[in-house]
Coordinates of C-alpha atoms in Angstrom, one line a residue:
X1 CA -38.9 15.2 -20.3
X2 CA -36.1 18.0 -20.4
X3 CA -33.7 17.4 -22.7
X4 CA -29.9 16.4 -20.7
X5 CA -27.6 18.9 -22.1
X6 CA -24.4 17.5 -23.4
X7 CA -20.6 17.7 -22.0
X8 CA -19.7 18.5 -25.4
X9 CA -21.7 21.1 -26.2
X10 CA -20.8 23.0 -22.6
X11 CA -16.8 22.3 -23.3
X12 CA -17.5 24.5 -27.5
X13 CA -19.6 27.0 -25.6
X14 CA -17.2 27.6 -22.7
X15 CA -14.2 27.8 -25.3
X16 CA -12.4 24.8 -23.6
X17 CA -12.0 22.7 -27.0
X18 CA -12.3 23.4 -30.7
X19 CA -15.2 21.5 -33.2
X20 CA -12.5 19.5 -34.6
X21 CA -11.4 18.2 -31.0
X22 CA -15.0 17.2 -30.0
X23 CA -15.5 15.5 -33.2
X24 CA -12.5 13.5 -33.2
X25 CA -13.0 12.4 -29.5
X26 CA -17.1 11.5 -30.3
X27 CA -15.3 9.4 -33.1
X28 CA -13.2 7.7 -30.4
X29 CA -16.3 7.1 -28.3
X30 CA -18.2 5.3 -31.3
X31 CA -15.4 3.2 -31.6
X32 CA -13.9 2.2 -28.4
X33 CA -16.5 3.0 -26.0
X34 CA -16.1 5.0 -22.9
X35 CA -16.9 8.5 -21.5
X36 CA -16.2 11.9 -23.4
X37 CA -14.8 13.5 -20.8
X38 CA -12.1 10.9 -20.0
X39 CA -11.2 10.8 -24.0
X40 CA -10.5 14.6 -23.8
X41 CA -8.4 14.0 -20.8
X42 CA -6.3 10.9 -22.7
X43 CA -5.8 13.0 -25.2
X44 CA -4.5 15.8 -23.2
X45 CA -7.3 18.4 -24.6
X46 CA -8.0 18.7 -21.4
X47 CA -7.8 18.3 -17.9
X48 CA -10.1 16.8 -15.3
X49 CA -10.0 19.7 -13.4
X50 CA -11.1 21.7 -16.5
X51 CA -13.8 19.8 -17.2
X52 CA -15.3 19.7 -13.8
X53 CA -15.1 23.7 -13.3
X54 CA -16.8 23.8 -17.0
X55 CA -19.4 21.5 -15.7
X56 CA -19.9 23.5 -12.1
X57 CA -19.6 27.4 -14.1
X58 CA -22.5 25.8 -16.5
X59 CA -24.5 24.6 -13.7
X60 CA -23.7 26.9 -10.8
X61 CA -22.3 24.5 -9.0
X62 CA -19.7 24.6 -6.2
X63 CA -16.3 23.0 -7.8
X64 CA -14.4 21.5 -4.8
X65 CA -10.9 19.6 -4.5
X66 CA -11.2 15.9 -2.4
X67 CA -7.9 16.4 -1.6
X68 CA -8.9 19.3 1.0
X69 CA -12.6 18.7 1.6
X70 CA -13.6 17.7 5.0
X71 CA -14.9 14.8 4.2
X72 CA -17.2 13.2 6.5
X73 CA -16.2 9.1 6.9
X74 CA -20.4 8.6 8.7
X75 CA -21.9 10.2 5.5
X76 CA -20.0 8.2 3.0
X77 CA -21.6 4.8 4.1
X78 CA -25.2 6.2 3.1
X79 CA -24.9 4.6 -0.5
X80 CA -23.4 1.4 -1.3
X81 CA -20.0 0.5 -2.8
X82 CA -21.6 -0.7 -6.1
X83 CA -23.8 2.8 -6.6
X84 CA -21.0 4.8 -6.1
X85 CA -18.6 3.0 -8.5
X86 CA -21.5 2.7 -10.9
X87 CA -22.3 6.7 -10.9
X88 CA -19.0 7.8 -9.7
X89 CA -20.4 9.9 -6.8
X90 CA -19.7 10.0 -3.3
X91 CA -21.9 11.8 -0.4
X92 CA -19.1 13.7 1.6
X93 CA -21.5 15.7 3.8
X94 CA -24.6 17.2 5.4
X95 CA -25.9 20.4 5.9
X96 CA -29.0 21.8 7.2
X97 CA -29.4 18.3 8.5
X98 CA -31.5 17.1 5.5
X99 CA -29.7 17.9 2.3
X100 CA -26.5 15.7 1.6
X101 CA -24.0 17.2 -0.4
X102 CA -22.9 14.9 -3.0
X103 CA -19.9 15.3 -5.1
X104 CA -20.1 14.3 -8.7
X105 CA -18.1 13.5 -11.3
X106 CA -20.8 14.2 -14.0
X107 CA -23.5 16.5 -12.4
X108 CA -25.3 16.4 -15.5
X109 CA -26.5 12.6 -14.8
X110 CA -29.9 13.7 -13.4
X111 CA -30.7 9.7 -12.8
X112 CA -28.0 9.8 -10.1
X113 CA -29.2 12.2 -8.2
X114 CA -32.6 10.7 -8.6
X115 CA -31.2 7.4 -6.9
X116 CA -29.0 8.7 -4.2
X117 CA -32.2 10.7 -2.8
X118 CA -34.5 7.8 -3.1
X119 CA -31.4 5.3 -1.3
X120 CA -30.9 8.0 0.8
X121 CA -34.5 9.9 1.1
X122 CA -32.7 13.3 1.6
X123 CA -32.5 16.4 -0.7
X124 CA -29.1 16.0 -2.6
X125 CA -27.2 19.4 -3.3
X126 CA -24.6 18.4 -6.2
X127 CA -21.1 19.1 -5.8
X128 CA -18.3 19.1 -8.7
X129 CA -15.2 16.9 -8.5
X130 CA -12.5 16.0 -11.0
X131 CA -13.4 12.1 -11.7
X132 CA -9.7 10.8 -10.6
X133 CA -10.7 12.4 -6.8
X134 CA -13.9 11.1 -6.6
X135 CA -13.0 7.4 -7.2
X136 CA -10.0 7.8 -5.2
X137 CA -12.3 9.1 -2.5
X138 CA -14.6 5.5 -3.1
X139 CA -11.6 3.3 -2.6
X140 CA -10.6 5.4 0.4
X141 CA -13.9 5.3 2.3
X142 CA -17.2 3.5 0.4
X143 CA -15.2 0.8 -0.1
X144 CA -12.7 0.2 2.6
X145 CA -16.0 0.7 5.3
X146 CA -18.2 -1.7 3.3
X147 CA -15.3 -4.2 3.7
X148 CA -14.9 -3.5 7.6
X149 CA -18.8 -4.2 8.0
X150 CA -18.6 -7.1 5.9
X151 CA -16.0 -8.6 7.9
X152 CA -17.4 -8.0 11.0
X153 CA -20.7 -9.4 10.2
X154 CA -19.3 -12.5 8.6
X155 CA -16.5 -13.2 11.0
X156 CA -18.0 -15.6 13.4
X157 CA -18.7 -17.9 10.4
X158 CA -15.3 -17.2 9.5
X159 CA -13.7 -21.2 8.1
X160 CA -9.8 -20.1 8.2
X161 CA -8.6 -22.8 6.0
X162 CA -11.5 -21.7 3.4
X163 CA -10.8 -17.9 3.3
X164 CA -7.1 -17.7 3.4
X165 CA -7.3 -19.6 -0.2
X166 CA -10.2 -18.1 -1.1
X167 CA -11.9 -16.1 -4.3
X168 CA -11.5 -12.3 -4.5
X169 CA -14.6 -11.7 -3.2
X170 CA -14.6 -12.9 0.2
X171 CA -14.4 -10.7 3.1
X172 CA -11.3 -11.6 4.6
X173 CA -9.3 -11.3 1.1
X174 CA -11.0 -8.2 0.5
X175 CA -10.2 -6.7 3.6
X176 CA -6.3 -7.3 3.6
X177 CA -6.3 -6.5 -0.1
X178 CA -8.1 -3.2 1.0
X179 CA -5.5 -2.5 4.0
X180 CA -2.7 -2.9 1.3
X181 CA -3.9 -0.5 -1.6
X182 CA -5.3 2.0 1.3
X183 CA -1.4 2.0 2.9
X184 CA 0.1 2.5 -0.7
X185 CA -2.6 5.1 -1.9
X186 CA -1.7 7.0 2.0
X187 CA 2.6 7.0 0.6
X188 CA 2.8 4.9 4.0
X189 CA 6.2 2.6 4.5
X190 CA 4.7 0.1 6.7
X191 CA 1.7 -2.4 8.2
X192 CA 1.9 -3.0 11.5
X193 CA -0.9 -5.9 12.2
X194 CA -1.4 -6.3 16.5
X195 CA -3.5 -8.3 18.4
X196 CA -4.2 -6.8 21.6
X197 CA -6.4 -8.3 24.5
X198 CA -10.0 -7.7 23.0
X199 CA -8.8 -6.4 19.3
X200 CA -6.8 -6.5 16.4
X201 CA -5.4 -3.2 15.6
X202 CA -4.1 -1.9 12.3
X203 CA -1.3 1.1 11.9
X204 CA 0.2 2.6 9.1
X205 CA 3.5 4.5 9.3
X206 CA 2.9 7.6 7.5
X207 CA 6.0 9.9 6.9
X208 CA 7.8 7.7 9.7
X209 CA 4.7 8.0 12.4
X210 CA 2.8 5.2 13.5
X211 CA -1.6 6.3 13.6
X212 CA -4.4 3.5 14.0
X213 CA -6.5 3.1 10.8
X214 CA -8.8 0.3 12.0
X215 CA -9.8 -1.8 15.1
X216 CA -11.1 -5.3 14.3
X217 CA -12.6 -7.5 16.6
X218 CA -10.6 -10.4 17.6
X219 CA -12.1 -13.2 16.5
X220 CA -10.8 -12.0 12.8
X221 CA -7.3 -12.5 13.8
X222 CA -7.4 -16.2 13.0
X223 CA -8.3 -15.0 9.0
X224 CA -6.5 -12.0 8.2
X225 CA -2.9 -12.8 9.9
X226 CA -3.4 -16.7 8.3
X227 CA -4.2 -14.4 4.9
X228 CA -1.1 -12.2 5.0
X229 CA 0.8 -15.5 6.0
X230 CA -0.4 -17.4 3.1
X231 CA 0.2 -14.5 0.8
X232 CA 3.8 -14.4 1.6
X233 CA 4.2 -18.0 1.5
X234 CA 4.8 -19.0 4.8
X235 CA 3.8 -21.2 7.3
X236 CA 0.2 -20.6 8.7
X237 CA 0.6 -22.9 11.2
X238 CA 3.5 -22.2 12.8
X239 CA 3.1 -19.7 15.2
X240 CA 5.8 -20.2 18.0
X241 CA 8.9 -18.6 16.0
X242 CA 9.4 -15.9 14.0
X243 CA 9.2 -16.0 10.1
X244 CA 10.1 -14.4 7.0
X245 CA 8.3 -13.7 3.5
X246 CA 7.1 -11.5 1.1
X247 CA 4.3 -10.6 -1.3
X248 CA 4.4 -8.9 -5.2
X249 CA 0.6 -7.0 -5.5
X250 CA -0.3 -5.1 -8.5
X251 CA -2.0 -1.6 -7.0
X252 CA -3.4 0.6 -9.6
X253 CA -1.1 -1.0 -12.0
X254 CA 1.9 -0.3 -10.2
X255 CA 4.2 -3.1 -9.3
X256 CA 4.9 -3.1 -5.0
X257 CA 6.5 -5.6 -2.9
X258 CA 5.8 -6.2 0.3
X259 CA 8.3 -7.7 2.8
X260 CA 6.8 -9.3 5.5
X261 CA 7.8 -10.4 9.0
X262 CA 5.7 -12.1 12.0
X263 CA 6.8 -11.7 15.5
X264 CA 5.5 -14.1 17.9
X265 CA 3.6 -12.1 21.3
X266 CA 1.6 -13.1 24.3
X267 CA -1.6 -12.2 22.2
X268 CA -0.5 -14.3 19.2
X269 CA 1.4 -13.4 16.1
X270 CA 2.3 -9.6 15.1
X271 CA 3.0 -8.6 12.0
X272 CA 4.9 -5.9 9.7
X273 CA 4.5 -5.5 6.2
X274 CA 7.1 -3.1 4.7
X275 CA 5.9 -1.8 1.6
X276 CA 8.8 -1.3 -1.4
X277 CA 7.4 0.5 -4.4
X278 CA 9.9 -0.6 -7.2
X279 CA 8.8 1.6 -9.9
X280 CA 9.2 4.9 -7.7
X281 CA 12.4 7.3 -9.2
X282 CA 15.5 6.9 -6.8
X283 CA 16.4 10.6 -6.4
X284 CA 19.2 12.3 -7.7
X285 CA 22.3 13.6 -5.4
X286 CA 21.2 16.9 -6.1
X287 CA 17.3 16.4 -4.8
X288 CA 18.5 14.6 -1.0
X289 CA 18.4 18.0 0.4
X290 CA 22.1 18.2 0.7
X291 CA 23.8 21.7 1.6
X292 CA 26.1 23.0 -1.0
X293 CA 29.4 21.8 1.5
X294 CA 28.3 18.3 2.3
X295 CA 27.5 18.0 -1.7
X296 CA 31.1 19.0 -2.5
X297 CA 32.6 16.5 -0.1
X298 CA 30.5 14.0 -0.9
X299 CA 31.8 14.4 -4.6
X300 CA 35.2 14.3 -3.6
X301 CA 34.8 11.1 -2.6
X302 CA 32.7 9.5 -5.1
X303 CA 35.9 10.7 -7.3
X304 CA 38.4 8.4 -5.6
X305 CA 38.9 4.8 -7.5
X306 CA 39.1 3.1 -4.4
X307 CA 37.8 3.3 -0.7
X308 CA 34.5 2.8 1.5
X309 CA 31.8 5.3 1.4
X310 CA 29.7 4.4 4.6
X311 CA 25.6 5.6 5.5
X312 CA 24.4 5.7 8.7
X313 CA 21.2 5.9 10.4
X314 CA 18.9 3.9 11.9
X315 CA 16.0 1.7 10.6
X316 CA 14.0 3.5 8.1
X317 CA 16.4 7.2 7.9
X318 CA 16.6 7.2 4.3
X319 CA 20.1 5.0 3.7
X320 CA 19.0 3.3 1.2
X321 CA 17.7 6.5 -1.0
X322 CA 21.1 7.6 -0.6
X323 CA 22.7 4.6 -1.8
X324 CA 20.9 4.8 -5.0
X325 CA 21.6 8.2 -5.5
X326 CA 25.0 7.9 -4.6
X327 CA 25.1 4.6 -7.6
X328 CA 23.5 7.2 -9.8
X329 CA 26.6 9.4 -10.3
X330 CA 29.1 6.3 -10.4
X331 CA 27.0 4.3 -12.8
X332 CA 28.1 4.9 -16.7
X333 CA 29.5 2.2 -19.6
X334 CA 32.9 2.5 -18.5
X335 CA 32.2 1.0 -15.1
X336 CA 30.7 -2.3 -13.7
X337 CA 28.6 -2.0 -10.9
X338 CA 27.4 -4.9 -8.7
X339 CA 25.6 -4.8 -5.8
X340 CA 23.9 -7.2 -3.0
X341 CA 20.9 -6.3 -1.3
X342 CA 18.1 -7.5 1.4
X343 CA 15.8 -6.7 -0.7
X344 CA 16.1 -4.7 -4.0
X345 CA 14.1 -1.7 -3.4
X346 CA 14.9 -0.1 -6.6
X347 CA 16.2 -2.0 -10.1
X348 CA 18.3 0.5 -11.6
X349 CA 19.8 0.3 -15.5
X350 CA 23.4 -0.8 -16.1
X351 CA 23.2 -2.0 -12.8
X352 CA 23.8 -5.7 -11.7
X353 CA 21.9 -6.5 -8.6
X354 CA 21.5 -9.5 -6.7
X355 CA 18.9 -10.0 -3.7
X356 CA 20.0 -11.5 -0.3
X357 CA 18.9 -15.1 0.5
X358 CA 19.3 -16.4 3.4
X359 CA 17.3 -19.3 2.7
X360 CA 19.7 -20.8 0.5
X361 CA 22.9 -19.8 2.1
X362 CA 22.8 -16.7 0.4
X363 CA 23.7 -14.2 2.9
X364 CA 25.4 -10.4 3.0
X365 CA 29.2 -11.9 3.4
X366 CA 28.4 -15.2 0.8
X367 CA 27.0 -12.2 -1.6
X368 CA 29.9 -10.0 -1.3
X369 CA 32.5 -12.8 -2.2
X370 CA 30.6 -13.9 -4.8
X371 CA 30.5 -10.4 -6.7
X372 CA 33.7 -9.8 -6.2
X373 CA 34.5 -12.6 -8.4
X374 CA 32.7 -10.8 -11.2
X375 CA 35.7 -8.1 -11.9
X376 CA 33.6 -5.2 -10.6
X377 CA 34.5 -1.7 -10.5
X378 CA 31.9 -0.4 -7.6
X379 CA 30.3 -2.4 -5.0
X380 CA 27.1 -1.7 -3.3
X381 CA 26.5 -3.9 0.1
X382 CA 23.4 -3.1 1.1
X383 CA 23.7 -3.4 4.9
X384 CA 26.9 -4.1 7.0
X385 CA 25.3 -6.5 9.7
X386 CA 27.8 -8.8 10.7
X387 CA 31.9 -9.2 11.5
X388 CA 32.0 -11.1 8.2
X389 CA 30.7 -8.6 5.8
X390 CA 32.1 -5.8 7.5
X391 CA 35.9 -7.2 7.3
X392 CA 35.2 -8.3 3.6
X393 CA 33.6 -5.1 3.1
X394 CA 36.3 -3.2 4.1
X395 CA 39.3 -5.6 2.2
X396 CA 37.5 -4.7 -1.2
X397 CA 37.7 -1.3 -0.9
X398 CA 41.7 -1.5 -0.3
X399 CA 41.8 -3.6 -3.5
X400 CA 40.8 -1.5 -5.7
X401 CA 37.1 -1.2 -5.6
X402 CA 35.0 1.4 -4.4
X403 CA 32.5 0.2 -2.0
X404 CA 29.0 1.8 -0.6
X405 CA 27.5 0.6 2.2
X406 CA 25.1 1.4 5.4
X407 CA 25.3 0.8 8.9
X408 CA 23.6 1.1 11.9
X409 CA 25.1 4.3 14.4
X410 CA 23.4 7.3 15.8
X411 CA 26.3 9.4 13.8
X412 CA 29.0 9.9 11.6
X413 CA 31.9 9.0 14.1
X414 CA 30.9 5.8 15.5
X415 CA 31.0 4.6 12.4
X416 CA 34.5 3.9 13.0
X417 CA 34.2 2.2 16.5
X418 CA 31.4 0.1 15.3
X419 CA 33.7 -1.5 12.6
X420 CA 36.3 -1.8 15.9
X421 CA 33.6 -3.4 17.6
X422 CA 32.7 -6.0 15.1
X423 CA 36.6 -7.2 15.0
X424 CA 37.3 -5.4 12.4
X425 CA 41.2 -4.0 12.8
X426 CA 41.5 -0.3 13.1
X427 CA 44.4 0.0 10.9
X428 CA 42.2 -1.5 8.0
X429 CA 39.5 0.4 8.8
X430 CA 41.1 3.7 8.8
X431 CA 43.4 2.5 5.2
X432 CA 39.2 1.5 3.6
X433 CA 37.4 3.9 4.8
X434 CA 36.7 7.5 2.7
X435 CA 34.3 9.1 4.4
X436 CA 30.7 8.6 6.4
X437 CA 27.5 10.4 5.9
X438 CA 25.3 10.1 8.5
X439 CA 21.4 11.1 7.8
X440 CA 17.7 11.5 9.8
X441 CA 14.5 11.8 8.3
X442 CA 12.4 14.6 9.5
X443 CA 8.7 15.4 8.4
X444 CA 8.2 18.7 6.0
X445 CA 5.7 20.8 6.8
X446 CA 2.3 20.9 4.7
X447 CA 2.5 24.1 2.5
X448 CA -0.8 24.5 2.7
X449 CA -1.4 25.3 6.5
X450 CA 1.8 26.3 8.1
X451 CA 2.3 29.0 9.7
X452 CA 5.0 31.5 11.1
X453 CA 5.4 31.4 14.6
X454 CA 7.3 33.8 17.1
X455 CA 10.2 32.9 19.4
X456 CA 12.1 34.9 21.5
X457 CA 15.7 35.0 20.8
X458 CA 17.2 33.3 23.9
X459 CA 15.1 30.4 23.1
X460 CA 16.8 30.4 19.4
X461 CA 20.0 31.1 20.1
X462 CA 19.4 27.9 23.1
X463 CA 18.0 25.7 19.9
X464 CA 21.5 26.1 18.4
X465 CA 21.2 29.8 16.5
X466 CA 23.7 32.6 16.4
X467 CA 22.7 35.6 18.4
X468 CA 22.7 37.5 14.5
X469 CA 21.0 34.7 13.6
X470 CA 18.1 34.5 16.2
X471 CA 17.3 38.2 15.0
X472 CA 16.2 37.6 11.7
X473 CA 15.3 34.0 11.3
X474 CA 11.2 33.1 11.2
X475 CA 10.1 29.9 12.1
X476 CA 7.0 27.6 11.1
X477 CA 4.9 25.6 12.7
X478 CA 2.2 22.9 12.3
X479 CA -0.6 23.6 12.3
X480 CA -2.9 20.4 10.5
X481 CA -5.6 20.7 7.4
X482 CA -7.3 18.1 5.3
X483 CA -4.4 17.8 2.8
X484 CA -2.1 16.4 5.2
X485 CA -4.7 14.6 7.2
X486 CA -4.4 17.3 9.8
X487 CA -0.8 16.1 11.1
X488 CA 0.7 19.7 9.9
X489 CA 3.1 17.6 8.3
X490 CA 3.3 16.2 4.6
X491 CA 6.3 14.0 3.0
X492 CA 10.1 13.9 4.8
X493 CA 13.8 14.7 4.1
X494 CA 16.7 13.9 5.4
X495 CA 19.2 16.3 7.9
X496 CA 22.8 15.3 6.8
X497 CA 26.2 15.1 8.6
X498 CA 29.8 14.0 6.5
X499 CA 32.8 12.8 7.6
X500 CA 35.7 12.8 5.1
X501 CA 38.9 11.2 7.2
X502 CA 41.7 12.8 7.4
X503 CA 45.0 12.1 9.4
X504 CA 44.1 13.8 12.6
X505 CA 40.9 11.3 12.8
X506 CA 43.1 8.5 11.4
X507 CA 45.6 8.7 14.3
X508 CA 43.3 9.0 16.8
X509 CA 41.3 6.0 16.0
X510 CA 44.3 4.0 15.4
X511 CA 44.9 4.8 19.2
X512 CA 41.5 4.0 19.8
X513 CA 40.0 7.3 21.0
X514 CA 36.3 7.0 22.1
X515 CA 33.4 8.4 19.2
X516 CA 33.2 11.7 21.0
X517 CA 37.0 12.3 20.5
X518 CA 36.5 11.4 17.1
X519 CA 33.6 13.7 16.8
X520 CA 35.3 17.0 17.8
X521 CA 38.2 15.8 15.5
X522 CA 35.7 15.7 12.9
X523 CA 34.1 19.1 13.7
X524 CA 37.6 20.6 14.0
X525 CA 38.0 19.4 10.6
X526 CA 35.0 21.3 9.5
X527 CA 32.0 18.9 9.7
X528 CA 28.5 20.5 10.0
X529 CA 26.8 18.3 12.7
X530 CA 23.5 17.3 12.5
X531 CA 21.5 19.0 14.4
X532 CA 22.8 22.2 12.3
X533 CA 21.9 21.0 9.2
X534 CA 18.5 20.6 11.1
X535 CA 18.2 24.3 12.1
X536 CA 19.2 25.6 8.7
X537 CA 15.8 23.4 7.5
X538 CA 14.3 25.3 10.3
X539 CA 14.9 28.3 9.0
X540 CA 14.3 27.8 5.5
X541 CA 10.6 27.1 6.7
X542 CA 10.3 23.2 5.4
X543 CA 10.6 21.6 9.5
X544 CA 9.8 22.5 12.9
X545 CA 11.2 22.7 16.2
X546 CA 8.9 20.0 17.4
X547 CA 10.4 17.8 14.2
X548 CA 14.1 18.0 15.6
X549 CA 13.7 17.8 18.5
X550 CA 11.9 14.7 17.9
X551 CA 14.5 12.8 15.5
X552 CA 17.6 14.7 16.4
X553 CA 20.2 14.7 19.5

């Protein structure tokens, strides 16, 4: 039998690590266990990435990236969850139609290869992946497919009042607990659970778009909407109203909560699961995308002691990002900061938070008076929703508290007639209010497969471009690859547009001039609307035309 040649020995001969490296991490293995390679990499000797290009240049091997391969989902159910976890391989492919290309973390484990072609009975052509890709790549497809089949096979047995309290191991925990890690391993920001006539579909919301991860047949409703029900602790068996509830999972040891809510329909209960990652950074003022203008008036009014700072948008635009970021500049020893929200998306230090519970009595407006019993200094009210909270909202502020909040508009200006519209007097309103920023979300496109487009000037300078403009700017568009799940499109940021108040808008709301009149007040004043701020992303090649178009007026 050949002797199997040794990572070590490939990592001193390709000049990756020095003697003293190797011995110390073969000392680590002898004591703690565990595989070389992933010693190196804990100890920062090395990377995975290094070690699998040693591994391919010493074998003459192809070295590929998951993250771009076109992986084939059909090939990856040739070998069984528990092989590929065991071995850390994965088949991604076939050529030639008899040789499966199967990528390895360690293509020096002969006995791997030796079993995938006897499971398999093809010729295996070994590929080299970093380990962290390939066991993603398991979780994404081996074991989210085994799961699917399992269910379906099992789910005319399926007992609801067994499985919804049932071990880990059952299909129907499995499978939700499999739809959860695959939606936070995808960066998506929601579930959406639907029974249809014949099926039960699944979505994730991906970079704010809705696509169809999974069909199941209907007679699983029953178990997985009774498990997501009983996970959030509420009722499973009521069914006629709506309800609320929410889950704390543990996914790759990160903490995420999940807020849930259930929606009654003609096909039986609907459900969204909104996914809050608690240990993500909140970004900083300076990394929302802002333009050098709107960050200068934004600053001017975090500097005032007093007065309402308003963000608008609608569901799922980013207001809640900005808040934080916004708390970021204001928080500091010298200040108390208190804040209510529905839920707490993000704790942050020498901040005192408290979460929205209805349940109890608990609400926005109850919240807000009870915090400003606590001598603060700054006031964050997560949502404006109601006449209550928006007139308390806005007394604080003319009391000497600054006071962030969001609300519901299509832009800047109506910000001001919505607070009219709630009951809330325009002469307060115009005293409490500093300034509103209104924001969008818009997809960025992927780096990786963009590509300049041309476009004829009168269509540019249409768009919203200066004739001067229209002859120099180049545009982008998407175009879709593996790395962005061929959507041309990978992560968001937000188009901006800010308000300050000044008195020609202050006069003309207190005489109750419509949001358009306000609007041209506003732009007089300087304001860059919207869809400008859109363009300028445009032409700095990070959105497209199709991406405005889609989110903004």
């Amino acid at each position: 039998m050949l002797q199997r040649e040794r990572l070590g020995d490939i990592l001193l001969a390709n000049g990756l690590i020095r003697t003293g490296q190797l011995e110390e991490a073969l000392r680590t293995q002898a004591e703690d266990g565990g595989k070389l390679g992933e010693i190196l990499v804990r100890s920062l000797a090395l990377t995975e990435d290094q070690i699998a290009g040693a591994l391919a240049s010493q074998k003459g091997l192809e070295h590929v990236s998951l993250t771009s391969y076109p992986i084939d989902r059909a090939v990856t159910a040739l070998i069984p969850e528990r092989m590929a976890k065991r071995r850390d391989v994965i088949p991604v492919a076939i050529e030639d139609e008899d040789t499966l290309i199967l990528a390895m973390a360690d293509p020096l484990d002969i006995e791997s290869i030796d079993d995938v072609e006897m499971r398999t009975g093809m010729r295996v052509r070994p590929v080299v992946a970093a380990v962290s890709q390939v066991r993603h790549a398991i979780e994404k497809f081996v074991v989210s497919a085994d799961v699917y089949q399992e269910m379906v096979d099992s789910v005319e047995e399926l007992d609801v009042e067994a499985e919804v309290n049932a071990a880990e191991d059952v299909p129907v925990v499995r499978l939700v607990n499999q739809l959860i890690r695959g939606a936070v391993q995808e960066n998506a920001s929601d579930i959406h659970i639907e029974p249809g006539r014949r099926s039960l579909t699944v979505r994730y919301r991906v970079d704010g778009v809705l696509r169809v991860v999974m069909e199941l047949p209907l007679a699983a409703r029953a178990g997985v909407l009774s498990r997501v029900k009983i996970m959030a602790d509420i009722d499973i068996a009521e069914k006629r109203r709506p309800q609320d509830g929410r889950i704390s999972v543990r996914i790759d040891e990160r903490p995420v909560d999940i807020r849930v809510a259930t929606v009654p329909t003609v096909y039986g209960e609907s459900i969204t699961m909104r996914i809050l990652n608690s240990e993500l950074s909140f970004h900083s003022i300076d990394d929302l995308g802002l333009t050098q203008d709107n960050l200068r008036c934004i600053r001017r009014m975090l500097q005032r002691p007093y007065g309402a700072i308003l963000v608008t948008g609608p569901t799922g635009s980013g207001k809640s990002t900005t808040l934080y970021a916004l708390l970021g500049v204001l928080s500091d020893p010298t200040r108390k900061v208190l804040t209510v929200e529905d839920p707490i998306e993000y704790q942050m230090a020498g901040v005192t938070q408290m979460a929205v519970n209805p349940r109890i009595g608990l609400t926005f407006a109850a919240g807000l008076r009870t915090i400003l019993r606590a001598d603060p200094d700054i006031v964050m009210v997560g949502e404006v929703r109601d006449p209550e909270t928006a007139e308390i909202a806005v007394r604080a502020s003319l009391t000497g508290h600054l006071v962030l909040s969001s609300l519901h508009t299509n832009d800047a200006p109506s910000a001001l007639t919505r607070f009219s519209d709630m009951g809330v007097p325009p002469y307060i309103t115009s005293s409490a209010v500093t300034g509103v920023i209104a924001q969008r979300l818009v997809r960025k496109l992927c780096p990786a497969c963009k590509e300049k487009v041309k476009i004829t000037g009168p269509r540019l300078v249409a768009a919203g471009f200066t004739a001067a403009e229209s002859k120099k700017v180049e545009v982008f568009a998407p175009v879709g690859c593996d790395e962005c799940g061929n959507t041309g499109y990978r992560g968001r940021i937000a188009v901006f547009e800010v308000m300050q108040l000044d008195e020609a808008i202050v006069q003309a709301y207190l005489e109750h001039a419509p949001a358009e009149e306000l609007r041209q007040l506003a732009l007089a004043a300087g304001m860059t609307p919207m869809r400008r701020d859109a363009l300028d992303k445009v032409a700095d090649g990070i959105t497209s035309f199709e991406e405005i178009d889609r989110v903004v007026l």
